[in-house]
Amino acid sequence: MATRDLADSPLVRRLADWDDTRLASLADEYDTPLYVTDLDRVKANYRRFSAAFPDAHVMYAAKAHTGRSVLEALLSVGADIECAAWGELQRSIDAGADPNTLQYTAVNPPDHDLDYAVDLAEEAPGLTITIGATDTLDRLAERGYDGRIAIRINPGIGTGHHEKVATGSDAKFGIPYEQVPAVADRVREEFELVGIHSHAGSGVLTDDLEEHCRAIERVGEMARRVGSLEFVDIGGGFGVPYHEDEPPLDLEKTAEMVRDAIGEIDAQLKLEPGRYIVADAGLILTAVNTIKETPSATVVGVDASLATLIRPAMFGSYHPMRNISAPNRQPEPVTVGGPVCTSADVFATDRPIARPEREDVLAIGNAGSYGYELASQFHSQPRPAEVALEDGEARIVRRRETLDDVTRVEQ
């Protein structure tokens, strides 16, 4: 990316940086709730991250947002794709990815996933399968696979914004650290050992970097013990600020700390950002339908719900909110919730927002990562539409579901 282009691309896109008038017109044209994804921002984020690690191979972790338009946008700027399930492999191929460039990170993979990956590798021997259990090696051998393998390490150090994403210290993920050399010997006997992999956690910001780099140091140490590797993959996990007063990740400092932590390795360094690439490139538009004054709170009811965005209910996550219909009204503390019949269906509690009124449209920011991916049809709610912005144009990239879509699989 040209220096001028990087300078024009801020390190973080705050919710207030979006054009309220444009967003209001999208809500009017396409109805609400509505996901909006800025593909130009997606591409800029990938380019900025890649520029900070010029000697590394930067892949995109598809699980953050597997929408075809996002995958196509990233492939157009040279990204390769890391996948965590067979469906992500197929969707990446459908979007135009060369299967020989894909990396499949198998976590307790169902039989169908392994069957698919092994069949794919017969046609695309460049596919890399990352294993986190010797059981997976046994199951691959039973299927006649002898191709490219990366070993996922459990470094014993977890980082990130929530305990549920601190994968580096969770026994579910990766080979226990001291078992890795023996597993590497086995892989070399039966397969082609090409790399080691680790992922310490998700949502890492500057304050988390020292702990994150402690995990990376252990990966570097293991890479030197195992030796003769094509790549060393330290995963993703790099975060974006969700709170308005949080500073963005200092990429130059991050890159310097990562290089120091990994140390000298005779292998290609790989990284797999997901959230960093798409989080601030997406938001949700939702319409106000209810204003209820109570002794304890002013409750604002909207048409989005935890079925639209589950992160606040699942992780207690903060997402910025803005009244795009009347951003200059006097802010008032309000509690914003959806139509789902549970107290968990709340996006904000006592949050100062420009005083909402019925039919106003609110924007929920930083919804581009693990937003639509975790959306559901709870309460028989059809999932929302998604609009993509690119080169000044808006287009539907995912139509709004109907009740027929919800019930289609019933017999």
Short mmCIF file of C-alpha atoms in Angstrom, two decimals:
data_model
loop_
_atom_site.label_atom_id
_atom_site.label_comp_id
_atom_site.label_asym_id
_atom_site.label_seq_id
_atom_site.Cartn_x
_atom_site.Cartn_y
_atom_site.Cartn_z
CA MET A 1 0.00 0.00 0.00
CA ALA A 2 1.36 3.42 -0.88
CA THR A 3 2.58 5.64 1.96
CA ARG A 4 -0.05 8.24 1.15
CA ASP A 5 -2.82 5.63 1.30
CA LEU A 6 -1.59 4.37 4.67
CA ALA A 7 -1.51 7.95 5.97
CA ASP A 8 -5.12 8.42 4.83
CA SER A 9 -6.22 5.26 6.67
CA PRO A 10 -6.58 5.91 10.42
CA LEU A 11 -5.45 3.25 12.88
CA VAL A 12 -9.00 2.90 14.13
CA ARG A 13 -12.37 3.88 12.72
CA ARG A 14 -14.61 5.16 15.50
CA LEU A 15 -18.39 4.97 15.24
CA ALA A 16 -18.51 8.78 15.01
CA ASP A 17 -16.37 8.61 11.85
CA TRP A 18 -19.17 7.00 9.85
CA ASP A 19 -21.44 9.29 7.80
CA ASP A 20 -24.73 9.50 9.72
CA THR A 21 -26.68 10.70 6.68
CA ARG A 22 -25.41 7.83 4.55
CA LEU A 23 -26.23 5.31 7.25
CA ALA A 24 -29.73 6.72 7.69
CA SER A 25 -30.35 6.35 3.96
CA LEU A 26 -29.20 2.72 4.09
CA ALA A 27 -31.60 2.01 6.95
CA ASP A 28 -34.41 3.66 5.00
CA GLU A 29 -33.65 1.73 1.80
CA TYR A 30 -32.83 -1.70 3.20
CA ASP A 31 -34.79 -1.74 6.50
CA THR A 32 -33.50 -2.73 9.92
CA PRO A 33 -31.85 -4.48 11.62
CA LEU A 34 -29.11 -4.21 9.02
CA TYR A 35 -25.46 -5.15 8.94
CA VAL A 36 -23.22 -2.70 7.05
CA THR A 37 -19.70 -3.73 6.01
CA ASP A 38 -17.21 -1.29 4.50
CA LEU A 39 -15.03 -3.38 2.19
CA ASP A 40 -12.68 -0.47 1.52
CA ARG A 41 -11.93 -0.38 5.25
CA VAL A 42 -11.43 -4.17 5.29
CA LYS A 43 -8.81 -3.90 2.56
CA ALA A 44 -7.13 -0.90 4.20
CA ASN A 45 -6.88 -2.73 7.53
CA TYR A 46 -5.25 -5.75 5.87
CA ARG A 47 -2.79 -3.58 3.99
CA ARG A 48 -1.87 -1.63 7.11
CA PHE A 49 -1.28 -4.78 9.12
CA SER A 50 0.76 -6.37 6.34
CA ALA A 51 2.89 -3.22 6.01
CA ALA A 52 3.78 -3.47 9.71
CA PHE A 53 5.06 -7.03 9.13
CA PRO A 54 6.73 -6.80 5.70
CA ASP A 55 8.76 -9.99 6.18
CA ALA A 56 5.85 -12.08 7.42
CA HIS A 57 3.11 -14.03 5.66
CA VAL A 58 -0.14 -12.43 6.82
CA MET A 59 -3.25 -14.60 6.43
CA TYR A 60 -6.84 -13.71 7.30
CA ALA A 61 -8.65 -15.76 9.96
CA ALA A 62 -11.93 -16.44 8.18
CA LYS A 63 -13.93 -17.19 11.32
CA ALA A 64 -14.13 -13.46 12.12
CA HIS A 65 -16.35 -12.89 9.06
CA THR A 66 -16.78 -15.50 6.35
CA GLY A 67 -19.06 -13.45 4.12
CA ARG A 68 -18.21 -13.98 0.47
CA SER A 69 -17.83 -10.26 -0.17
CA VAL A 70 -15.26 -9.96 2.64
CA LEU A 71 -13.30 -12.99 1.45
CA GLU A 72 -13.31 -11.71 -2.13
CA ALA A 73 -12.14 -8.27 -1.00
CA LEU A 74 -9.24 -9.74 0.95
CA LEU A 75 -8.23 -12.13 -1.82
CA SER A 76 -8.15 -9.12 -4.17
CA VAL A 77 -5.41 -7.51 -2.06
CA GLY A 78 -3.33 -10.67 -1.80
CA ALA A 79 -4.49 -12.22 1.46
CA ASP A 80 -4.42 -15.95 2.00
CA ILE A 81 -7.06 -17.54 4.24
CA GLU A 82 -6.87 -19.54 7.46
CA CYS A 83 -9.92 -21.70 8.15
CA ALA A 84 -11.20 -23.43 11.26
CA ALA A 85 -13.86 -25.69 9.73
CA TRP A 86 -14.69 -27.42 6.47
CA GLY A 87 -17.37 -24.88 5.61
CA GLU A 88 -14.83 -22.07 5.79
CA LEU A 89 -12.55 -24.01 3.45
CA GLN A 90 -15.36 -24.42 0.93
CA ARG A 91 -16.51 -20.81 1.23
CA SER A 92 -12.95 -19.59 0.70
CA ILE A 93 -12.68 -21.69 -2.45
CA ASP A 94 -16.07 -20.43 -3.63
CA ALA A 95 -14.77 -16.88 -3.15
CA GLY A 96 -11.80 -17.62 -5.41
CA ALA A 97 -9.05 -18.87 -3.08
CA ASP A 98 -6.53 -21.38 -4.41
CA PRO A 99 -7.01 -24.41 -2.10
CA ASN A 100 -3.24 -24.95 -2.18
CA THR A 101 -2.85 -21.72 -0.19
CA LEU A 102 -5.39 -22.57 2.51
CA GLN A 103 -4.57 -23.53 6.06
CA TYR A 104 -7.05 -25.61 8.03
CA THR A 105 -6.78 -25.43 11.82
CA ALA A 106 -8.50 -28.55 13.10
CA VAL A 107 -9.92 -28.26 16.65
CA ASN A 108 -11.61 -31.53 17.68
CA PRO A 109 -12.60 -31.93 14.01
CA PRO A 110 -15.74 -33.92 13.22
CA ASP A 111 -15.30 -36.84 10.84
CA HIS A 112 -16.92 -34.92 8.03
CA ASP A 113 -14.38 -32.11 8.38
CA LEU A 114 -11.44 -34.50 8.15
CA ASP A 115 -13.01 -36.38 5.23
CA TYR A 116 -13.45 -33.09 3.40
CA ALA A 117 -9.91 -31.88 4.14
CA VAL A 118 -8.28 -35.15 3.08
CA ASP A 119 -10.29 -35.25 -0.15
CA LEU A 120 -9.37 -31.62 -0.82
CA ALA A 121 -5.68 -32.32 -0.23
CA GLU A 122 -5.72 -35.02 -2.90
CA GLU A 123 -6.50 -32.32 -5.46
CA ALA A 124 -4.59 -29.53 -3.67
CA PRO A 125 -1.45 -30.95 -1.99
CA GLY A 126 -0.46 -27.45 -0.85
CA LEU A 127 -3.26 -27.49 1.75
CA THR A 128 -1.88 -27.40 5.30
CA ILE A 129 -3.70 -29.12 8.17
CA THR A 130 -2.90 -27.84 11.65
CA ILE A 131 -3.45 -30.44 14.38
CA GLY A 132 -3.91 -29.88 18.10
CA ALA A 133 -4.21 -33.51 19.24
CA THR A 134 -2.41 -36.75 18.42
CA ASP A 135 -5.86 -38.25 18.00
CA THR A 136 -6.22 -36.09 14.91
CA LEU A 137 -2.97 -37.57 13.52
CA ASP A 138 -4.37 -41.06 14.06
CA ARG A 139 -7.58 -40.17 12.28
CA LEU A 140 -5.72 -38.55 9.37
CA ALA A 141 -3.49 -41.63 9.01
CA GLU A 142 -6.58 -43.86 8.98
CA ARG A 143 -7.79 -41.82 6.00
CA GLY A 144 -4.53 -42.30 4.13
CA TYR A 145 -3.36 -38.71 4.54
CA ASP A 146 0.41 -38.17 4.60
CA GLY A 147 0.60 -34.51 3.55
CA ARG A 148 1.41 -31.16 5.10
CA ILE A 149 1.00 -30.89 8.88
CA ALA A 150 1.49 -28.02 11.31
CA ILE A 151 1.47 -28.70 15.05
CA ARG A 152 -0.56 -26.40 17.25
CA ILE A 153 1.26 -25.69 20.51
CA ASN A 154 -0.40 -24.92 23.81
CA PRO A 155 2.05 -22.37 25.28
CA GLY A 156 0.32 -22.36 28.67
CA ILE A 157 -0.23 -18.59 28.48
CA GLY A 158 -3.60 -17.12 27.56
CA THR A 159 -4.31 -13.49 26.68
CA GLY A 160 -7.19 -11.42 25.35
CA HIS A 161 -10.32 -9.51 26.26
CA HIS A 162 -12.17 -12.35 28.02
CA GLU A 163 -11.38 -15.68 29.67
CA LYS A 164 -13.48 -17.45 27.03
CA VAL A 165 -11.05 -16.41 24.28
CA ALA A 166 -7.77 -16.99 26.17
CA THR A 167 -7.03 -20.09 24.09
CA GLY A 168 -3.31 -20.23 24.88
CA SER A 169 -3.97 -21.55 28.39
CA ASP A 170 -7.01 -23.71 27.57
CA ALA A 171 -6.36 -27.47 27.41
CA LYS A 172 -8.84 -27.69 24.52
CA PHE A 173 -6.35 -26.04 22.20
CA GLY A 174 -3.03 -27.47 21.08
CA ILE A 175 -0.45 -30.07 22.07
CA PRO A 176 0.89 -29.62 25.62
CA TYR A 177 4.16 -27.74 25.32
CA GLU A 178 6.64 -30.38 26.47
CA GLN A 179 5.01 -33.05 24.32
CA VAL A 180 5.63 -31.13 21.09
CA PRO A 181 9.15 -32.48 20.24
CA ALA A 182 7.97 -36.08 20.46
CA VAL A 183 4.89 -35.31 18.39
CA ALA A 184 7.11 -33.55 15.83
CA ASP A 185 9.22 -36.71 15.53
CA ARG A 186 6.10 -38.75 14.85
CA VAL A 187 4.81 -36.28 12.29
CA ARG A 188 8.11 -36.42 10.42
CA GLU A 189 7.88 -40.20 10.24
CA GLU A 190 4.32 -40.34 8.89
CA PHE A 191 3.55 -36.91 7.36
CA GLU A 192 5.28 -33.77 6.11
CA LEU A 193 5.97 -31.45 9.05
CA VAL A 194 5.88 -27.90 7.70
CA GLY A 195 5.21 -25.68 10.71
CA ILE A 196 4.20 -25.02 14.26
CA HIS A 197 1.28 -22.87 15.27
CA SER A 198 -0.03 -21.14 18.38
CA HIS A 199 -2.83 -18.78 19.29
CA ALA A 200 -2.67 -17.19 22.74
CA GLY A 201 -5.95 -15.27 22.74
CA SER A 202 -8.15 -12.67 21.10
CA GLY A 203 -8.67 -8.93 21.43
CA VAL A 204 -5.06 -8.14 22.41
CA LEU A 205 -4.37 -4.42 22.77
CA THR A 206 -1.21 -2.57 23.80
CA ASP A 207 -1.64 -3.29 27.53
CA ASP A 208 -1.80 -7.03 26.78
CA LEU A 209 1.25 -7.16 24.52
CA GLU A 210 3.84 -8.13 27.11
CA GLU A 211 1.86 -11.18 28.19
CA HIS A 212 1.04 -12.00 24.57
CA CYS A 213 4.72 -11.84 23.67
CA ARG A 214 5.58 -14.19 26.55
CA ALA A 215 3.53 -16.81 24.71
CA ILE A 216 5.25 -15.93 21.43
CA GLU A 217 8.66 -16.34 23.10
CA ARG A 218 7.73 -19.91 23.98
CA VAL A 219 6.69 -20.56 20.39
CA GLY A 220 10.07 -19.27 19.18
CA GLU A 221 11.88 -21.46 21.69
CA MET A 222 9.96 -24.51 20.52
CA ALA A 223 10.61 -23.66 16.87
CA ARG A 224 14.34 -23.72 17.56
CA ARG A 225 14.02 -27.04 19.44
CA VAL A 226 12.04 -28.70 16.66
CA GLY A 227 14.06 -27.15 13.81
CA SER A 228 13.71 -27.55 10.02
CA LEU A 229 10.37 -25.81 9.61
CA GLU A 230 8.82 -23.99 6.68
CA PHE A 231 6.90 -21.58 8.91
CA VAL A 232 6.16 -20.56 12.49
CA ASP A 233 2.57 -19.33 12.88
CA ILE A 234 1.76 -17.19 15.93
CA GLY A 235 -1.94 -16.84 15.06
CA GLY A 236 -3.89 -13.63 15.37
CA GLY A 237 -5.63 -12.14 18.35
CA PHE A 238 -4.67 -8.52 17.72
CA GLY A 239 -7.49 -6.28 18.85
CA VAL A 240 -9.22 -3.02 18.09
CA PRO A 241 -10.54 -0.56 20.71
CA TYR A 242 -14.26 -0.97 21.39
CA HIS A 243 -14.49 1.82 23.99
CA GLU A 244 -14.36 5.33 22.57
CA ASP A 245 -11.49 6.36 24.86
CA GLU A 246 -9.30 3.30 24.23
CA PRO A 247 -6.21 3.97 22.10
CA PRO A 248 -5.66 1.86 19.00
CA LEU A 249 -3.03 -0.85 18.86
CA ASP A 250 0.41 0.63 18.18
CA LEU A 251 1.31 -1.52 15.19
CA GLU A 252 4.94 -0.41 14.96
CA LYS A 253 5.50 -1.23 18.63
CA THR A 254 3.57 -4.47 18.22
CA ALA A 255 5.66 -5.57 15.25
CA GLU A 256 8.89 -4.74 17.10
CA MET A 257 7.82 -6.64 20.21
CA VAL A 258 6.68 -9.65 18.18
CA ARG A 259 9.99 -9.82 16.30
CA ASP A 260 11.95 -9.58 19.55
CA ALA A 261 9.76 -12.24 21.18
CA ILE A 262 9.97 -14.81 18.38
CA GLY A 263 13.75 -14.40 18.15
CA GLU A 264 15.91 -15.90 15.43
CA ILE A 265 14.04 -18.57 13.51
CA ASP A 266 15.01 -20.25 10.27
CA ALA A 267 11.43 -20.22 9.03
CA GLN A 268 8.76 -17.90 7.64
CA LEU A 269 6.81 -16.01 10.30
CA LYS A 270 3.03 -16.25 9.82
CA LEU A 271 0.27 -14.22 11.42
CA GLU A 272 -3.51 -14.69 11.20
CA PRO A 273 -5.38 -11.48 12.12
CA GLY A 274 -9.15 -11.68 11.97
CA ARG A 275 -10.76 -9.19 14.35
CA TYR A 276 -8.18 -6.50 13.50
CA ILE A 277 -9.14 -6.71 9.82
CA VAL A 278 -12.93 -6.57 10.02
CA ALA A 279 -14.15 -5.35 13.43
CA ASP A 280 -14.24 -1.60 12.80
CA ALA A 281 -15.30 -2.15 9.19
CA GLY A 282 -18.80 -3.22 10.23
CA LEU A 283 -21.79 -1.97 12.21
CA ILE A 284 -25.46 -2.68 12.79
CA LEU A 285 -28.35 -0.31 12.18
CA THR A 286 -31.38 -0.86 14.40
CA ALA A 287 -34.66 1.04 14.74
CA VAL A 288 -36.17 2.24 18.02
CA ASN A 289 -39.69 0.90 18.60
CA THR A 290 -40.28 1.46 22.32
CA ILE A 291 -39.45 4.13 24.92
CA LYS A 292 -40.34 3.10 28.47
CA GLU A 293 -39.75 5.28 31.51
CA THR A 294 -39.34 3.33 34.74
CA PRO A 295 -38.21 4.36 38.23
CA SER A 296 -34.84 2.68 37.67
CA ALA A 297 -34.11 3.29 33.97
CA THR A 298 -35.25 4.65 30.65
CA VAL A 299 -35.57 1.55 28.49
CA VAL A 300 -35.13 1.91 24.74
CA GLY A 301 -36.45 -1.03 22.75
CA VAL A 302 -34.92 -1.76 19.33
CA ASP A 303 -35.51 -4.33 16.60
CA ALA A 304 -32.01 -5.86 16.85
CA SER A 305 -31.47 -8.51 19.53
CA LEU A 306 -28.95 -10.95 20.88
CA ALA A 307 -29.90 -13.06 17.85
CA THR A 308 -28.48 -10.21 15.75
CA LEU A 309 -25.39 -9.57 17.91
CA ILE A 310 -24.69 -11.96 20.77
CA ARG A 311 -21.32 -10.61 21.95
CA PRO A 312 -22.75 -8.38 24.74
CA ALA A 313 -24.74 -11.33 26.12
CA MET A 314 -21.99 -13.91 25.62
CA PHE A 315 -18.91 -11.94 26.69
CA GLY A 316 -20.31 -8.83 28.36
CA SER A 317 -18.75 -6.97 25.43
CA TYR A 318 -19.01 -3.22 25.06
CA HIS A 319 -20.09 -1.93 21.64
CA PRO A 320 -20.30 1.83 21.00
CA MET A 321 -23.76 3.14 20.13
CA ARG A 322 -24.89 6.31 18.37
CA ASN A 323 -28.23 7.86 17.50
CA ILE A 324 -27.66 8.59 13.82
CA SER A 325 -31.14 10.11 13.42
CA ALA A 326 -30.45 12.90 15.89
CA PRO A 327 -26.78 12.82 16.99
CA ASN A 328 -26.95 16.39 18.35
CA ARG A 329 -29.78 15.85 20.83
CA GLN A 330 -28.88 16.09 24.51
CA PRO A 331 -27.43 12.74 25.67
CA GLU A 332 -29.40 10.83 28.29
CA PRO A 333 -28.48 7.60 30.11
CA VAL A 334 -30.61 4.82 28.62
CA THR A 335 -30.77 1.04 28.65
CA VAL A 336 -31.02 -0.40 25.12
CA GLY A 337 -32.47 -3.87 24.62
CA GLY A 338 -34.07 -6.01 21.97
CA PRO A 339 -37.24 -8.11 21.62
CA VAL A 340 -35.86 -11.43 22.91
CA CYS A 341 -37.44 -12.74 26.10
CA THR A 342 -34.38 -12.78 28.35
CA SER A 343 -32.62 -10.20 30.50
CA ALA A 344 -29.44 -10.97 28.56
CA ASP A 345 -30.88 -9.23 25.49
CA VAL A 346 -29.37 -5.84 26.35
CA PHE A 347 -26.82 -3.87 24.32
CA ALA A 348 -26.16 -1.08 26.82
CA THR A 349 -27.11 -0.18 30.38
CA ASP A 350 -27.35 3.44 31.56
CA ARG A 351 -25.40 4.49 28.48
CA PRO A 352 -25.43 8.23 27.56
CA ILE A 353 -26.90 8.41 24.04
CA ALA A 354 -28.44 11.36 22.21
CA ARG A 355 -32.01 11.05 23.53
CA PRO A 356 -33.71 8.34 21.42
CA GLU A 357 -37.28 8.61 20.21
CA ARG A 358 -39.48 6.09 18.45
CA GLU A 359 -38.42 5.44 14.83
CA ASP A 360 -34.93 6.80 15.40
CA VAL A 361 -32.13 4.64 14.05
CA LEU A 362 -29.24 3.66 16.30
CA ALA A 363 -25.88 2.39 15.08
CA ILE A 364 -24.00 -0.32 16.99
CA GLY A 365 -20.31 -0.07 16.19
CA ASN A 366 -17.45 -2.55 15.82
CA ALA A 367 -19.81 -5.32 14.72
CA GLY A 368 -17.77 -6.50 11.75
CA SER A 369 -16.00 -9.24 13.71
CA TYR A 370 -17.92 -12.20 15.15
CA GLY A 371 -21.15 -10.32 14.57
CA TYR A 372 -23.00 -11.96 11.71
CA GLU A 373 -20.91 -15.11 12.29
CA LEU A 374 -22.64 -15.66 15.64
CA ALA A 375 -26.09 -14.46 14.57
CA SER A 376 -28.96 -16.92 15.10
CA GLN A 377 -32.64 -17.46 14.42
CA PHE A 378 -33.64 -17.50 18.09
CA HIS A 379 -37.32 -16.64 18.62
CA SER A 380 -37.80 -17.58 14.94
CA GLN A 381 -36.28 -14.26 13.95
CA PRO A 382 -34.97 -14.30 10.37
CA ARG A 383 -31.38 -13.08 10.23
CA PRO A 384 -30.82 -9.54 8.91
CA ALA A 385 -29.59 -8.37 5.55
CA GLU A 386 -26.03 -7.21 5.00
CA VAL A 387 -25.02 -4.30 2.80
CA ALA A 388 -21.46 -3.80 1.57
CA LEU A 389 -19.90 -0.43 0.80
CA GLU A 390 -17.14 -0.33 -1.80
CA ASP A 391 -15.80 2.40 -4.07
CA GLY A 392 -18.62 4.71 -3.05
CA GLU A 393 -21.37 2.23 -3.92
CA ALA A 394 -23.70 0.18 -1.71
CA ARG A 395 -24.97 -3.28 -2.59
CA ILE A 396 -26.77 -6.13 -0.88
CA VAL A 397 -24.35 -8.99 -0.24
CA ARG A 398 -26.66 -11.01 2.01
CA ARG A 399 -30.42 -10.75 1.63
CA ARG A 400 -32.72 -10.54 4.61
CA GLU A 401 -34.01 -13.96 5.59
CA THR A 402 -37.71 -14.77 5.62
CA LEU A 403 -39.64 -17.11 7.87
CA ASP A 404 -39.48 -19.62 5.01
CA ASP A 405 -35.68 -19.59 5.43
CA VAL A 406 -36.09 -20.29 9.13
CA THR A 407 -38.40 -23.28 8.58
CA ARG A 408 -36.98 -24.57 5.29
CA VAL A 409 -35.09 -27.49 6.85
CA GLU A 410 -38.07 -28.79 8.83
CA GLN A 411 -39.78 -31.99 7.74
#
